[in-house]
Amino acid sequence: RGTILREELSRFTEEFRLNRGYEKVWIPHIAKIDTYKMSGHYEKFPELLKFTSTESGDELALKPVNCPHHTQIYSAKPRSYRDLPVKYLETTTVYRDEKSGEMGGLNRVRAITQDDSHVFCTEEQVEQVFAELIEDAQTLYMMLGLKLSLRLSFRDDGDSYLGELSTWERAESSIKRLAEQFNLEYEVGIGEAAIYGPKMDFMATDALGRKTQLATVQLDYAQPERFDLEYTAEDGTKKRPIMVHCALLGSLERFL
């Protein structure tokens, strides 16, 4: 029964994204550690990565995130402004070496199945991408009978983040402006941002009154820079795309 639920939920959430022009992709579950050094995840959260070595001397890790791999698909061929936005979706498992004391039922697990999506777009397209994802999250949870609240997850003064402070300030202002533009009531969570950018987190309340993040939409200027992603603009110059991360259910295990 649990398997049927997972499959139906995965199919349900994929329909939303396929209707928005997303393309299904498939990435490996194990990769050279260099991938996560480039993305910054090794630098910021080495304790979450599970390593192994091969006889040839390669240092490998079970993938803790999907975004670096989707950047590689994007960069596999030249991109034009006519191609953007480029939208990928994948329901896949990531692996985090969580400490045993932090584990808890399906809410905190080491193998996390995400209905993950990544959009590569221009600055001018960000608003429309967010609008679509906000609308889909609201529609999906209304159909499921779950009421959500919104948290804008911003950085704190710590050093667990990638990119320049000025870029963060611009991204956080954009997130706040979008929330207000769509008349969304929100609270601000300082220190709850992803390492690469601020987020809109849709929060559900459980039977004990605890708030848990489910759907999330995240703005990312850092990884396109770190992976040197480009597209050719209308005037022929090379420009950097912006990356938008989204999961509608978030973690299937946590959602269940």
PDB file of C-alpha atoms in Angstrom:
ATOM      1  CA  ARG A   1       0.000   0.000   0.000  1.00  0.00           C
ATOM      2  CA  GLY A   2       2.850   2.345   0.781  1.00  0.00           C
ATOM      3  CA  THR A   3       4.371   1.631  -2.615  1.00  0.00           C
ATOM      4  CA  ILE A   4       1.069   2.380  -4.356  1.00  0.00           C
ATOM      5  CA  LEU A   5       0.813   5.685  -2.462  1.00  0.00           C
ATOM      6  CA  ARG A   6       4.356   6.680  -3.487  1.00  0.00           C
ATOM      7  CA  GLU A   7       3.745   5.835  -7.130  1.00  0.00           C
ATOM      8  CA  GLU A   8       0.418   7.666  -7.272  1.00  0.00           C
ATOM      9  CA  LEU A   9       1.817  10.762  -5.560  1.00  0.00           C
ATOM     10  CA  SER A  10       4.820  10.794  -7.881  1.00  0.00           C
ATOM     11  CA  ARG A  11       2.579  10.525 -10.942  1.00  0.00           C
ATOM     12  CA  PHE A  12       0.257  13.206  -9.547  1.00  0.00           C
ATOM     13  CA  THR A  13       2.976  15.783  -8.944  1.00  0.00           C
ATOM     14  CA  GLU A  14       4.735  15.025 -12.250  1.00  0.00           C
ATOM     15  CA  GLU A  15       1.529  15.850 -14.146  1.00  0.00           C
ATOM     16  CA  PHE A  16       1.656  19.423 -12.816  1.00  0.00           C
ATOM     17  CA  ARG A  17       5.173  19.937 -14.128  1.00  0.00           C
ATOM     18  CA  LEU A  18       4.707  18.135 -17.445  1.00  0.00           C
ATOM     19  CA  ASN A  19       1.773  20.456 -18.112  1.00  0.00           C
ATOM     20  CA  ARG A  20       4.168  23.392 -17.596  1.00  0.00           C
ATOM     21  CA  GLY A  21       6.641  22.158 -20.223  1.00  0.00           C
ATOM     22  CA  TYR A  22       9.119  20.338 -17.974  1.00  0.00           C
ATOM     23  CA  GLU A  23      11.265  17.573 -19.463  1.00  0.00           C
ATOM     24  CA  LYS A  24      11.951  14.362 -17.541  1.00  0.00           C
ATOM     25  CA  VAL A  25      15.633  13.559 -16.995  1.00  0.00           C
ATOM     26  CA  TRP A  26      17.642  10.832 -15.257  1.00  0.00           C
ATOM     27  CA  ILE A  27      20.900  11.283 -13.350  1.00  0.00           C
ATOM     28  CA  PRO A  28      23.334   8.918 -11.569  1.00  0.00           C
ATOM     29  CA  HIS A  29      23.147   8.186  -7.846  1.00  0.00           C
ATOM     30  CA  ILE A  30      26.908   8.080  -7.351  1.00  0.00           C
ATOM     31  CA  ALA A  31      29.462  10.562  -8.668  1.00  0.00           C
ATOM     32  CA  LYS A  32      33.000  11.838  -8.189  1.00  0.00           C
ATOM     33  CA  ILE A  33      33.360  14.034  -5.132  1.00  0.00           C
ATOM     34  CA  ASP A  34      34.640  16.819  -7.427  1.00  0.00           C
ATOM     35  CA  THR A  35      31.033  17.431  -8.512  1.00  0.00           C
ATOM     36  CA  TYR A  36      30.038  18.443  -4.981  1.00  0.00           C
ATOM     37  CA  LYS A  37      33.243  20.402  -4.441  1.00  0.00           C
ATOM     38  CA  MET A  38      32.330  22.456  -7.490  1.00  0.00           C
ATOM     39  CA  SER A  39      28.751  22.968  -6.284  1.00  0.00           C
ATOM     40  CA  GLY A  40      29.902  23.986  -2.789  1.00  0.00           C
ATOM     41  CA  HIS A  41      28.055  21.232  -0.912  1.00  0.00           C
ATOM     42  CA  TYR A  42      31.308  19.493   0.063  1.00  0.00           C
ATOM     43  CA  GLU A  43      32.708  22.759   1.393  1.00  0.00           C
ATOM     44  CA  LYS A  44      29.659  23.632   3.480  1.00  0.00           C
ATOM     45  CA  PHE A  45      28.255  20.246   4.556  1.00  0.00           C
ATOM     46  CA  PRO A  46      30.976  17.552   4.289  1.00  0.00           C
ATOM     47  CA  GLU A  47      29.443  15.662   7.225  1.00  0.00           C
ATOM     48  CA  LEU A  48      26.322  14.860   5.174  1.00  0.00           C
ATOM     49  CA  LEU A  49      28.190  13.196   2.297  1.00  0.00           C
ATOM     50  CA  LYS A  50      28.768   9.444   2.332  1.00  0.00           C
ATOM     51  CA  PHE A  51      32.079   8.591   0.642  1.00  0.00           C
ATOM     52  CA  THR A  52      33.644   5.541  -0.914  1.00  0.00           C
ATOM     53  CA  SER A  53      36.800   4.967  -2.967  1.00  0.00           C
ATOM     54  CA  THR A  54      37.450   2.821  -6.038  1.00  0.00           C
ATOM     55  CA  GLU A  55      40.500   0.705  -6.893  1.00  0.00           C
ATOM     56  CA  SER A  56      41.465   3.350  -9.470  1.00  0.00           C
ATOM     57  CA  GLY A  57      41.679   5.923  -6.684  1.00  0.00           C
ATOM     58  CA  ASP A  58      38.544   7.885  -7.543  1.00  0.00           C
ATOM     59  CA  GLU A  59      36.754   9.325  -4.523  1.00  0.00           C
ATOM     60  CA  LEU A  60      33.014   8.912  -4.949  1.00  0.00           C
ATOM     61  CA  ALA A  61      29.928  10.011  -3.038  1.00  0.00           C
ATOM     62  CA  LEU A  62      26.267   9.076  -2.981  1.00  0.00           C
ATOM     63  CA  LYS A  63      24.494  12.146  -4.341  1.00  0.00           C
ATOM     64  CA  PRO A  64      23.220  14.434  -1.557  1.00  0.00           C
ATOM     65  CA  VAL A  65      21.489  16.763  -4.059  1.00  0.00           C
ATOM     66  CA  ASN A  66      20.360  16.724  -7.690  1.00  0.00           C
ATOM     67  CA  CYS A  67      21.015  20.301  -8.806  1.00  0.00           C
ATOM     68  CA  PRO A  68      24.709  19.920  -9.796  1.00  0.00           C
ATOM     69  CA  HIS A  69      23.788  17.069 -12.128  1.00  0.00           C
ATOM     70  CA  HIS A  70      21.014  19.053 -13.778  1.00  0.00           C
ATOM     71  CA  THR A  71      23.505  21.873 -14.452  1.00  0.00           C
ATOM     72  CA  GLN A  72      25.583  19.336 -16.385  1.00  0.00           C
ATOM     73  CA  ILE A  73      22.624  18.446 -18.605  1.00  0.00           C
ATOM     74  CA  TYR A  74      22.015  22.151 -19.237  1.00  0.00           C
ATOM     75  CA  SER A  75      25.665  22.779 -20.124  1.00  0.00           C
ATOM     76  CA  ALA A  76      25.954  19.753 -22.440  1.00  0.00           C
ATOM     77  CA  LYS A  77      25.243  21.979 -25.463  1.00  0.00           C
ATOM     78  CA  PRO A  78      25.210  25.704 -26.317  1.00  0.00           C
ATOM     79  CA  ARG A  79      22.062  27.559 -25.198  1.00  0.00           C
ATOM     80  CA  SER A  80      20.343  30.580 -26.721  1.00  0.00           C
ATOM     81  CA  TYR A  81      17.863  33.014 -25.163  1.00  0.00           C
ATOM     82  CA  ARG A  82      15.341  31.343 -27.488  1.00  0.00           C
ATOM     83  CA  ASP A  83      15.801  28.049 -25.562  1.00  0.00           C
ATOM     84  CA  LEU A  84      15.042  29.552 -22.149  1.00  0.00           C
ATOM     85  CA  PRO A  85      13.452  28.714 -19.851  1.00  0.00           C
ATOM     86  CA  VAL A  86      14.911  25.177 -19.812  1.00  0.00           C
ATOM     87  CA  LYS A  87      12.917  23.032 -17.365  1.00  0.00           C
ATOM     88  CA  TYR A  88      13.936  19.633 -15.943  1.00  0.00           C
ATOM     89  CA  LEU A  89      12.011  17.359 -13.598  1.00  0.00           C
ATOM     90  CA  GLU A  90      12.988  14.174 -11.833  1.00  0.00           C
ATOM     91  CA  THR A  91      11.566  12.176  -8.949  1.00  0.00           C
ATOM     92  CA  THR A  92      14.686  10.654  -7.452  1.00  0.00           C
ATOM     93  CA  THR A  93      16.419   9.794  -4.180  1.00  0.00           C
ATOM     94  CA  VAL A  94      19.232  11.719  -2.512  1.00  0.00           C
ATOM     95  CA  TYR A  95      21.330  10.449   0.387  1.00  0.00           C
ATOM     96  CA  ARG A  96      22.375  12.284   3.547  1.00  0.00           C
ATOM     97  CA  ASP A  97      24.568  10.764   6.260  1.00  0.00           C
ATOM     98  CA  GLU A  98      22.323  12.015   9.076  1.00  0.00           C
ATOM     99  CA  LYS A  99      23.317  11.205  12.652  1.00  0.00           C
ATOM    100  CA  SER A 100      21.302   8.428  14.280  1.00  0.00           C
ATOM    101  CA  GLY A 101      20.000  10.765  17.002  1.00  0.00           C
ATOM    102  CA  GLU A 102      18.532  13.073  14.343  1.00  0.00           C
ATOM    103  CA  MET A 103      16.528  10.336  12.612  1.00  0.00           C
ATOM    104  CA  GLY A 104      12.791  10.162  13.136  1.00  0.00           C
ATOM    105  CA  GLY A 105      10.222   7.935  11.410  1.00  0.00           C
ATOM    106  CA  LEU A 106       9.612   9.099   7.851  1.00  0.00           C
ATOM    107  CA  ASN A 107      10.147  12.752   8.782  1.00  0.00           C
ATOM    108  CA  ARG A 108      13.975  12.584   8.894  1.00  0.00           C
ATOM    109  CA  VAL A 109      15.552   9.801   6.837  1.00  0.00           C
ATOM    110  CA  ARG A 110      18.881   9.081   5.137  1.00  0.00           C
ATOM    111  CA  ALA A 111      17.346   8.238   1.738  1.00  0.00           C
ATOM    112  CA  ILE A 112      15.111  11.167   0.719  1.00  0.00           C
ATOM    113  CA  THR A 113      12.935  10.903  -2.384  1.00  0.00           C
ATOM    114  CA  GLN A 114      12.297  14.326  -3.915  1.00  0.00           C
ATOM    115  CA  ASP A 115       9.926  15.410  -6.689  1.00  0.00           C
ATOM    116  CA  ASP A 116      12.673  17.740  -7.807  1.00  0.00           C
ATOM    117  CA  SER A 117      12.673  20.356 -10.574  1.00  0.00           C
ATOM    118  CA  HIS A 118      15.154  22.900 -11.883  1.00  0.00           C
ATOM    119  CA  VAL A 119      14.520  25.791 -14.241  1.00  0.00           C
ATOM    120  CA  PHE A 120      17.254  27.732 -16.040  1.00  0.00           C
ATOM    121  CA  CYS A 121      15.913  31.126 -17.086  1.00  0.00           C
ATOM    122  CA  THR A 122      16.661  34.797 -17.691  1.00  0.00           C
ATOM    123  CA  GLU A 123      16.216  37.486 -15.039  1.00  0.00           C
ATOM    124  CA  GLU A 124      13.051  38.622 -16.837  1.00  0.00           C
ATOM    125  CA  GLN A 125      11.542  35.116 -16.694  1.00  0.00           C
ATOM    126  CA  VAL A 126      11.985  34.548 -12.937  1.00  0.00           C
ATOM    127  CA  GLU A 127       8.662  36.139 -12.007  1.00  0.00           C
ATOM    128  CA  GLN A 128       6.663  33.944 -14.409  1.00  0.00           C
ATOM    129  CA  VAL A 129       8.488  30.788 -13.274  1.00  0.00           C
ATOM    130  CA  PHE A 130       7.721  31.586  -9.619  1.00  0.00           C
ATOM    131  CA  ALA A 131       4.111  32.447 -10.463  1.00  0.00           C
ATOM    132  CA  GLU A 132       3.601  29.042 -12.091  1.00  0.00           C
ATOM    133  CA  LEU A 133       5.174  27.162  -9.192  1.00  0.00           C
ATOM    134  CA  ILE A 134       3.228  29.094  -6.540  1.00  0.00           C
ATOM    135  CA  GLU A 135      -0.002  28.434  -8.426  1.00  0.00           C
ATOM    136  CA  ASP A 136       0.797  24.718  -8.790  1.00  0.00           C
ATOM    137  CA  ALA A 137       1.669  24.347  -5.088  1.00  0.00           C
ATOM    138  CA  GLN A 138      -1.554  26.058  -4.038  1.00  0.00           C
ATOM    139  CA  THR A 139      -3.678  23.985  -6.432  1.00  0.00           C
ATOM    140  CA  LEU A 140      -2.023  20.684  -5.493  1.00  0.00           C
ATOM    141  CA  TYR A 141      -2.439  21.139  -1.742  1.00  0.00           C
ATOM    142  CA  MET A 142      -6.007  22.378  -2.134  1.00  0.00           C
ATOM    143  CA  MET A 143      -6.794  19.165  -4.031  1.00  0.00           C
ATOM    144  CA  LEU A 144      -5.134  17.149  -1.258  1.00  0.00           C
ATOM    145  CA  GLY A 145      -7.023  19.009   1.465  1.00  0.00           C
ATOM    146  CA  LEU A 146      -3.927  20.397   3.184  1.00  0.00           C
ATOM    147  CA  LYS A 147      -3.712  24.020   4.291  1.00  0.00           C
ATOM    148  CA  LEU A 148      -0.239  25.527   4.046  1.00  0.00           C
ATOM    149  CA  SER A 149       1.427  28.655   5.414  1.00  0.00           C
ATOM    150  CA  LEU A 150       4.350  30.443   3.767  1.00  0.00           C
ATOM    151  CA  ARG A 151       7.832  31.051   5.163  1.00  0.00           C
ATOM    152  CA  LEU A 152      10.399  33.183   3.372  1.00  0.00           C
ATOM    153  CA  SER A 153      13.687  31.504   4.253  1.00  0.00           C
ATOM    154  CA  PHE A 154      16.563  33.989   4.338  1.00  0.00           C
ATOM    155  CA  ARG A 155      20.225  33.742   5.329  1.00  0.00           C
ATOM    156  CA  ASP A 156      21.704  34.721   8.677  1.00  0.00           C
ATOM    157  CA  ASP A 157      25.137  36.248   9.332  1.00  0.00           C
ATOM    158  CA  GLY A 158      26.908  32.870   9.312  1.00  0.00           C
ATOM    159  CA  ASP A 159      29.397  31.589   6.741  1.00  0.00           C
ATOM    160  CA  SER A 160      27.375  28.573   5.548  1.00  0.00           C
ATOM    161  CA  TYR A 161      26.358  30.259   2.292  1.00  0.00           C
ATOM    162  CA  LEU A 162      27.714  30.626  -1.228  1.00  0.00           C
ATOM    163  CA  GLY A 163      28.010  33.840  -3.224  1.00  0.00           C
ATOM    164  CA  GLU A 164      28.349  37.544  -2.542  1.00  0.00           C
ATOM    165  CA  LEU A 165      26.245  39.304   0.107  1.00  0.00           C
ATOM    166  CA  SER A 166      25.038  41.843  -2.478  1.00  0.00           C
ATOM    167  CA  THR A 167      23.685  38.989  -4.626  1.00  0.00           C
ATOM    168  CA  TRP A 168      21.880  37.561  -1.598  1.00  0.00           C
ATOM    169  CA  GLU A 169      20.317  40.915  -0.786  1.00  0.00           C
ATOM    170  CA  ARG A 170      19.051  41.212  -4.368  1.00  0.00           C
ATOM    171  CA  ALA A 171      17.649  37.665  -4.334  1.00  0.00           C
ATOM    172  CA  GLU A 172      15.928  38.102  -0.965  1.00  0.00           C
ATOM    173  CA  SER A 173      14.350  41.363  -2.141  1.00  0.00           C
ATOM    174  CA  SER A 174      13.058  39.561  -5.247  1.00  0.00           C
ATOM    175  CA  ILE A 175      11.540  36.746  -3.162  1.00  0.00           C
ATOM    176  CA  LYS A 176       9.828  39.214  -0.821  1.00  0.00           C
ATOM    177  CA  ARG A 177       8.510  41.295  -3.701  1.00  0.00           C
ATOM    178  CA  LEU A 178       7.058  38.207  -5.406  1.00  0.00           C
ATOM    179  CA  ALA A 179       5.300  37.095  -2.214  1.00  0.00           C
ATOM    180  CA  GLU A 180       3.749  40.540  -1.825  1.00  0.00           C
ATOM    181  CA  GLN A 181       2.856  40.735  -5.504  1.00  0.00           C
ATOM    182  CA  PHE A 182       0.847  37.510  -5.189  1.00  0.00           C
ATOM    183  CA  ASN A 183      -0.751  38.702  -1.936  1.00  0.00           C
ATOM    184  CA  LEU A 184       0.784  35.854   0.067  1.00  0.00           C
ATOM    185  CA  GLU A 185       0.893  36.191   3.836  1.00  0.00           C
ATOM    186  CA  TYR A 186       4.256  35.064   5.156  1.00  0.00           C
ATOM    187  CA  GLU A 187       6.663  34.892   8.044  1.00  0.00           C
ATOM    188  CA  VAL A 188      10.429  35.266   7.658  1.00  0.00           C
ATOM    189  CA  GLY A 189      12.768  32.477   8.769  1.00  0.00           C
ATOM    190  CA  ILE A 190      16.266  33.871   9.322  1.00  0.00           C
ATOM    191  CA  GLY A 191      18.916  31.173   8.879  1.00  0.00           C
ATOM    192  CA  GLU A 192      16.572  28.842   6.969  1.00  0.00           C
ATOM    193  CA  ALA A 193      17.899  29.611   3.461  1.00  0.00           C
ATOM    194  CA  ALA A 194      19.594  27.041   1.240  1.00  0.00           C
ATOM    195  CA  ILE A 195      23.365  27.430   0.902  1.00  0.00           C
ATOM    196  CA  TYR A 196      22.953  28.917  -2.578  1.00  0.00           C
ATOM    197  CA  GLY A 197      19.932  31.190  -2.171  1.00  0.00           C
ATOM    198  CA  PRO A 198      16.702  32.242  -0.412  1.00  0.00           C
ATOM    199  CA  LYS A 199      13.517  30.155  -0.545  1.00  0.00           C
ATOM    200  CA  MET A 200       9.745  30.244  -0.429  1.00  0.00           C
ATOM    201  CA  ASP A 201       8.878  27.326   1.855  1.00  0.00           C
ATOM    202  CA  PHE A 202       5.301  26.099   2.126  1.00  0.00           C
ATOM    203  CA  MET A 203       4.747  24.794   5.642  1.00  0.00           C
ATOM    204  CA  ALA A 204       2.219  22.209   6.881  1.00  0.00           C
ATOM    205  CA  THR A 205       1.203  21.723  10.516  1.00  0.00           C
ATOM    206  CA  ASP A 206       1.092  18.196  11.926  1.00  0.00           C
ATOM    207  CA  ALA A 207      -1.201  16.699  14.597  1.00  0.00           C
ATOM    208  CA  LEU A 208       1.159  17.904  17.352  1.00  0.00           C
ATOM    209  CA  GLY A 209       1.154  21.482  16.072  1.00  0.00           C
ATOM    210  CA  ARG A 210       4.668  21.310  14.613  1.00  0.00           C
ATOM    211  CA  LYS A 211       5.377  23.101  11.337  1.00  0.00           C
ATOM    212  CA  THR A 212       7.112  21.083   8.634  1.00  0.00           C
ATOM    213  CA  GLN A 213       8.371  22.236   5.241  1.00  0.00           C
ATOM    214  CA  LEU A 214       6.826  20.500   2.228  1.00  0.00           C
ATOM    215  CA  ALA A 215       6.767  22.418  -1.073  1.00  0.00           C
ATOM    216  CA  THR A 216       9.685  24.767  -1.722  1.00  0.00           C
ATOM    217  CA  VAL A 217      10.704  27.243  -4.450  1.00  0.00           C
ATOM    218  CA  GLN A 218      14.307  28.457  -4.330  1.00  0.00           C
ATOM    219  CA  LEU A 219      16.211  31.189  -6.150  1.00  0.00           C
ATOM    220  CA  ASP A 220      19.833  30.411  -7.034  1.00  0.00           C
ATOM    221  CA  TYR A 221      22.435  32.775  -8.499  1.00  0.00           C
ATOM    222  CA  ALA A 222      25.402  30.837  -7.065  1.00  0.00           C
ATOM    223  CA  GLN A 223      25.461  27.504  -8.906  1.00  0.00           C
ATOM    224  CA  PRO A 224      25.139  28.947 -12.427  1.00  0.00           C
ATOM    225  CA  GLU A 225      28.227  31.002 -11.506  1.00  0.00           C
ATOM    226  CA  ARG A 226      30.152  28.071 -10.004  1.00  0.00           C
ATOM    227  CA  PHE A 227      29.419  25.819 -12.986  1.00  0.00           C
ATOM    228  CA  ASP A 228      30.016  28.649 -15.502  1.00  0.00           C
ATOM    229  CA  LEU A 229      26.593  28.263 -17.128  1.00  0.00           C
ATOM    230  CA  GLU A 230      25.839  30.533 -20.086  1.00  0.00           C
ATOM    231  CA  TYR A 231      23.344  31.371 -22.770  1.00  0.00           C
ATOM    232  CA  THR A 232      23.663  33.620 -25.813  1.00  0.00           C
ATOM    233  CA  ALA A 233      21.542  36.739 -25.407  1.00  0.00           C
ATOM    234  CA  GLU A 234      19.615  38.453 -28.191  1.00  0.00           C
ATOM    235  CA  ASP A 235      22.484  40.907 -28.731  1.00  0.00           C
ATOM    236  CA  GLY A 236      24.985  38.045 -29.130  1.00  0.00           C
ATOM    237  CA  THR A 237      26.658  38.458 -25.738  1.00  0.00           C
ATOM    238  CA  LYS A 238      27.089  35.635 -23.238  1.00  0.00           C
ATOM    239  CA  LYS A 239      24.948  35.881 -20.105  1.00  0.00           C
ATOM    240  CA  ARG A 240      24.479  33.842 -16.961  1.00  0.00           C
ATOM    241  CA  PRO A 241      21.123  32.084 -16.465  1.00  0.00           C
ATOM    242  CA  ILE A 242      19.344  32.079 -13.116  1.00  0.00           C
ATOM    243  CA  MET A 243      18.427  28.752 -11.556  1.00  0.00           C
ATOM    244  CA  VAL A 244      15.097  28.129  -9.815  1.00  0.00           C
ATOM    245  CA  HIS A 245      14.758  24.981  -7.696  1.00  0.00           C
ATOM    246  CA  CYS A 246      11.349  23.550  -6.866  1.00  0.00           C
ATOM    247  CA  ALA A 247       9.803  20.528  -5.185  1.00  0.00           C
ATOM    248  CA  LEU A 248       6.015  20.390  -4.843  1.00  0.00           C
ATOM    249  CA  LEU A 249       5.715  17.552  -2.342  1.00  0.00           C
ATOM    250  CA  GLY A 250       9.276  18.074  -1.121  1.00  0.00           C
ATOM    251  CA  SER A 251      10.236  14.732   0.379  1.00  0.00           C
ATOM    252  CA  LEU A 252       7.777  11.920  -0.394  1.00  0.00           C
ATOM    253  CA  GLU A 253       8.691  10.284   2.900  1.00  0.00           C
ATOM    254  CA  ARG A 254       8.077  13.447   4.903  1.00  0.00           C
ATOM    255  CA  PHE A 255       4.878  14.178   2.992  1.00  0.00           C
ATOM    256  CA  LEU A 256       3.509  10.723   3.798  1.00  0.00           C
TER     257      LEU A 256
END
